[in-house]
Short mmCIF file of C-alpha atoms in Angstrom, two decimals:
data_model
loop_
_atom_site.label_atom_id
_atom_site.label_comp_id
_atom_site.label_asym_id
_atom_site.label_seq_id
_atom_site.Cartn_x
_atom_site.Cartn_y
_atom_site.Cartn_z
CA MET I 1 24.70 -31.40 106.69
CA SER I 2 24.09 -27.80 105.61
CA VAL I 3 23.36 -25.75 102.51
CA THR I 4 26.52 -25.52 100.39
CA VAL I 5 27.67 -22.08 99.26
CA ILE I 6 28.47 -22.28 95.53
CA ASP I 7 30.74 -19.38 94.64
CA THR I 8 32.63 -20.51 91.53
CA ILE I 9 31.63 -22.00 88.18
CA ASP I 10 33.82 -25.05 88.82
CA LYS I 11 32.14 -25.61 92.15
CA PHE I 12 28.72 -25.27 90.54
CA ASN I 13 29.54 -27.79 87.79
CA SER I 14 30.92 -30.24 90.33
CA PHE I 15 27.92 -29.79 92.61
CA ILE I 16 25.29 -30.55 89.97
CA SER I 17 27.20 -33.54 88.53
CA SER I 18 26.03 -35.83 91.32
CA SER I 19 23.80 -38.78 90.42
CA SER I 20 21.76 -37.91 93.50
CA LEU I 21 19.37 -34.97 93.51
CA SER I 22 21.09 -31.57 93.67
CA VAL I 23 18.92 -28.58 94.59
CA VAL I 24 20.37 -25.15 93.77
CA HIS I 25 18.86 -21.91 95.06
CA PHE I 26 19.74 -18.91 92.87
CA SER I 27 19.66 -16.04 95.33
CA ALA I 28 20.52 -12.38 95.88
CA GLU I 29 21.34 -10.68 99.18
CA TRP I 30 18.94 -7.80 98.55
CA ALA I 31 15.89 -10.03 98.02
CA GLU I 32 13.99 -10.72 101.24
CA GLN I 33 12.18 -13.71 99.71
CA CYS I 34 15.51 -15.45 99.13
CA LYS I 35 16.10 -15.63 102.88
CA GLN I 36 12.78 -17.46 103.22
CA VAL I 37 13.78 -19.99 100.57
CA THR I 38 17.17 -20.57 102.23
CA ASP I 39 15.40 -21.22 105.54
CA VAL I 40 13.11 -23.72 103.81
CA LEU I 41 16.09 -25.55 102.31
CA GLN I 42 17.66 -25.81 105.77
CA GLU I 43 14.53 -27.64 106.89
CA LEU I 44 14.30 -29.85 103.80
CA ILE I 45 17.82 -31.13 104.47
CA LYS I 46 16.39 -32.88 107.53
CA LEU I 47 13.80 -34.87 105.53
CA PRO I 48 14.46 -38.64 105.72
CA GLU I 49 13.71 -38.89 101.98
CA ALA I 50 16.57 -36.48 101.30
CA LYS I 51 19.06 -37.63 103.95
CA ASN I 52 18.81 -41.32 103.08
CA VAL I 53 19.80 -40.87 99.43
CA GLY I 54 22.33 -38.06 99.71
CA THR I 55 20.25 -35.22 98.28
CA GLN I 56 22.34 -32.06 98.44
CA PHE I 57 21.34 -28.43 98.69
CA GLY I 58 23.29 -25.41 97.50
CA ILE I 59 22.92 -21.64 97.29
CA CYS I 60 24.34 -19.63 94.40
CA ASP I 61 24.66 -15.84 94.08
CA ALA I 62 22.72 -15.23 90.87
CA GLU I 63 24.51 -11.95 90.21
CA GLY I 64 27.96 -13.16 91.25
CA LEU I 65 27.77 -16.17 88.91
CA SER I 66 26.08 -14.31 86.08
CA GLU I 67 27.37 -16.76 83.46
CA VAL I 68 25.55 -19.61 85.18
CA SER I 69 22.43 -17.49 85.65
CA LEU I 70 22.39 -16.64 81.95
CA LYS I 71 22.76 -20.29 80.96
CA TYR I 72 19.80 -21.35 83.09
CA LYS I 73 17.70 -18.26 82.26
CA ILE I 74 17.50 -16.87 85.78
CA ASP I 75 15.57 -13.64 85.27
CA SER I 76 14.36 -13.25 88.85
CA VAL I 77 15.19 -14.44 92.34
CA PRO I 78 14.54 -16.64 94.18
CA THR I 79 14.71 -19.46 91.64
CA VAL I 80 15.30 -23.08 92.66
CA ILE I 81 16.55 -25.59 90.07
CA PHE I 82 16.68 -29.37 90.51
CA PHE I 83 19.55 -31.29 88.91
CA LYS I 84 20.64 -34.90 88.45
CA ASN I 85 23.80 -35.89 86.57
CA SER I 86 24.32 -32.26 85.48
CA GLN I 87 20.87 -32.19 83.85
CA GLN I 88 18.12 -29.81 84.89
CA ILE I 89 15.00 -31.83 85.71
CA ASP I 90 12.73 -29.14 87.16
CA ARG I 91 12.62 -25.62 88.54
CA ILE I 92 10.54 -23.33 90.73
CA ASP I 93 10.51 -19.58 90.08
CA GLY I 94 9.57 -17.61 93.18
CA VAL I 95 8.55 -18.90 96.61
CA ASP I 96 6.41 -22.03 96.70
CA VAL I 97 7.17 -23.95 99.88
CA ALA I 98 4.68 -26.75 99.19
CA GLN I 99 6.11 -27.39 95.73
CA MET I 100 9.69 -27.33 97.01
CA SER I 101 8.92 -29.93 99.65
CA SER I 102 6.93 -32.09 97.23
CA LYS I 103 9.58 -32.03 94.52
CA VAL I 104 12.47 -32.73 96.91
CA LYS I 105 10.66 -35.76 98.31
CA SER I 106 9.60 -37.05 94.90
CA TYR I 107 12.86 -36.56 93.03
CA SER I 108 14.93 -37.85 95.95
CA THR I 109 13.02 -41.13 95.97
CA GLY I 110 12.77 -41.35 92.19
CA LYS I 111 9.00 -40.96 92.11
CA SER I 112 7.25 -38.62 89.71
CA VAL I 113 5.73 -35.47 91.14
CA GLN I 114 2.00 -35.94 91.46
CA ASN I 115 -0.71 -33.58 92.54
CA GLU I 116 -2.72 -34.65 95.53
CA SER I 117 -6.01 -33.59 93.97
CA PRO I 118 -7.39 -33.73 90.43
CA LYS I 119 -5.86 -30.91 88.42
CA GLN I 120 -7.95 -28.26 86.75
CA THR I 121 -7.19 -27.59 83.14
CA LEU I 122 -5.01 -24.52 82.74
CA GLU I 123 -7.83 -22.58 81.08
CA GLU I 124 -10.19 -23.36 83.97
CA ARG I 125 -7.57 -22.26 86.45
CA LEU I 126 -6.86 -19.00 84.63
CA LYS I 127 -10.56 -18.17 84.40
CA SER I 128 -10.90 -18.83 88.12
CA LEU I 129 -7.92 -16.62 88.95
CA ILE I 130 -8.92 -13.63 86.83
CA ASN I 131 -12.38 -13.72 88.44
CA LYS I 132 -11.05 -14.13 91.99
CA HIS I 133 -11.67 -10.42 92.72
CA ASN I 134 -13.42 -7.60 90.87
CA VAL I 135 -9.98 -6.12 90.23
CA MET I 136 -7.17 -8.66 89.78
CA ILE I 137 -3.53 -7.76 89.18
CA PHE I 138 -1.09 -10.33 87.79
CA MET I 139 2.37 -9.02 88.59
CA LYS I 140 5.93 -9.84 89.57
CA GLY I 141 5.86 -9.93 93.36
CA THR I 142 3.09 -8.84 95.72
CA ARG I 143 1.44 -5.53 96.58
CA ASP I 144 3.76 -5.30 99.61
CA GLY I 145 6.83 -6.42 97.70
CA PRO I 146 6.73 -5.65 93.95
CA ARG I 147 9.68 -7.25 92.17
CA CYS I 148 9.92 -5.11 89.05
CA GLY I 149 9.65 -1.40 88.33
CA PHE I 150 6.47 -1.69 86.25
CA SER I 151 4.65 -3.64 88.97
CA LYS I 152 5.82 -1.12 91.59
CA GLN I 153 4.47 1.80 89.56
CA LEU I 154 1.15 0.05 88.99
CA ILE I 155 0.63 -0.72 92.68
CA HIS I 156 1.40 2.90 93.57
CA ILE I 157 -1.21 4.16 91.10
CA LEU I 158 -3.88 1.70 92.28
CA ASN I 159 -3.23 2.46 95.94
CA GLU I 160 -3.77 6.15 95.19
CA THR I 161 -7.26 5.38 93.84
CA GLY I 162 -8.35 3.58 97.01
CA VAL I 163 -9.94 0.83 94.90
CA GLN I 164 -9.94 -2.65 96.45
CA TYR I 165 -7.96 -5.22 94.48
CA ASP I 166 -6.17 -8.54 94.76
CA THR I 167 -2.85 -9.66 93.28
CA PHE I 168 -1.24 -12.84 91.98
CA ASP I 169 2.53 -13.26 91.95
CA ILE I 170 3.35 -14.81 88.57
CA LEU I 171 6.88 -15.62 89.76
CA THR I 172 5.42 -18.30 92.03
CA ASP I 173 3.75 -20.21 89.20
CA GLU I 174 5.44 -20.64 85.83
CA GLU I 175 2.37 -22.35 84.32
CA VAL I 176 0.18 -19.33 85.05
CA ARG I 177 2.94 -16.94 84.00
CA GLN I 178 3.24 -18.45 80.53
CA GLY I 179 -0.37 -19.56 80.13
CA LEU I 180 -1.93 -16.19 80.87
CA LYS I 181 0.12 -14.57 78.09
CA GLN I 182 -1.55 -16.89 75.58
CA PHE I 183 -4.97 -16.77 77.23
CA SER I 184 -5.11 -12.96 77.23
CA GLN I 185 -3.05 -12.41 74.08
CA TRP I 186 -1.05 -9.92 76.15
CA PRO I 187 2.67 -10.75 76.25
CA THR I 188 3.88 -8.69 79.21
CA TYR I 189 3.26 -8.10 82.91
CA PRO I 190 1.71 -6.62 84.93
CA GLN I 191 -1.83 -7.30 83.67
CA VAL I 192 -4.99 -5.75 85.12
CA TYR I 193 -8.40 -7.46 84.97
CA VAL I 194 -11.76 -6.00 85.97
CA LYS I 195 -14.57 -8.53 86.48
CA GLY I 196 -12.66 -11.09 84.42
CA GLU I 197 -11.97 -8.76 81.49
CA LEU I 198 -8.45 -7.66 80.58
CA ILE I 199 -7.96 -3.90 80.85
CA GLY I 200 -4.27 -3.91 79.94
CA GLY I 201 -0.87 -3.20 81.41
CA LEU I 202 0.85 -0.24 83.02
CA ASP I 203 0.70 1.99 79.91
CA ILE I 204 -3.08 1.54 79.61
CA ILE I 205 -3.55 2.25 83.30
CA LYS I 206 -1.46 5.43 83.00
CA GLU I 207 -3.50 6.51 79.99
CA LEU I 208 -6.77 5.95 81.84
CA LEU I 209 -5.40 7.93 84.80
CA GLU I 210 -4.40 10.85 82.60
CA ASN I 211 -7.84 10.86 80.96
CA GLY I 212 -9.61 10.77 84.31
CA GLU I 213 -11.18 7.40 83.48
CA LEU I 214 -9.24 5.07 85.78
CA GLU I 215 -11.52 4.95 88.81
CA SER I 216 -14.66 4.51 86.73
CA THR I 217 -13.00 1.70 84.78
CA LEU I 218 -11.86 -0.10 87.93
CA ASN I 219 -15.29 0.32 89.54
CA ALA I 220 -17.22 -0.81 86.46
#
């Protein structure tokens, strides 16, 4: 058994119509992280929980099948969507190996996905994340692999200052991605926090740089 290449809309519709779990990886050749997800799926195929019930795994070119990507709101890759009987039951945006494994096991056996430890409230988690480092950046991708132009510009500016900072990839956690917008009352990314306080996005950082106030703000 191997990962099925889904290259037509008819093939996609047929693939997700199964009553067993169907896992579809929306990928792009240029995205390095997609290769990691494909490798993970190759390993998940071997799980007894998946093999015993006929769970199937597929890979879909998000740009080649743009109509499908639009329907399922694929705005970044990698994205993994879980289907049963042509219905989407869950998704993972970005790379989260632990969640992929957990969800494949749970949905294959018909069990609900449960966290192994008591879950923090979202507000508690967000407060913990924004205070993780004196300067925290919430962005698409990582400092070594920004996945949007705004995040790439921001990282370049911060690296030029020499200020120490940490980042969080919002594409790996949809709950944080949506929750932080409400928590901070700031609808876009990237977002920059200094000692738990929101400074703003790329435009604010550029303005502070032009005014000669960026380093003092980041080192406050």
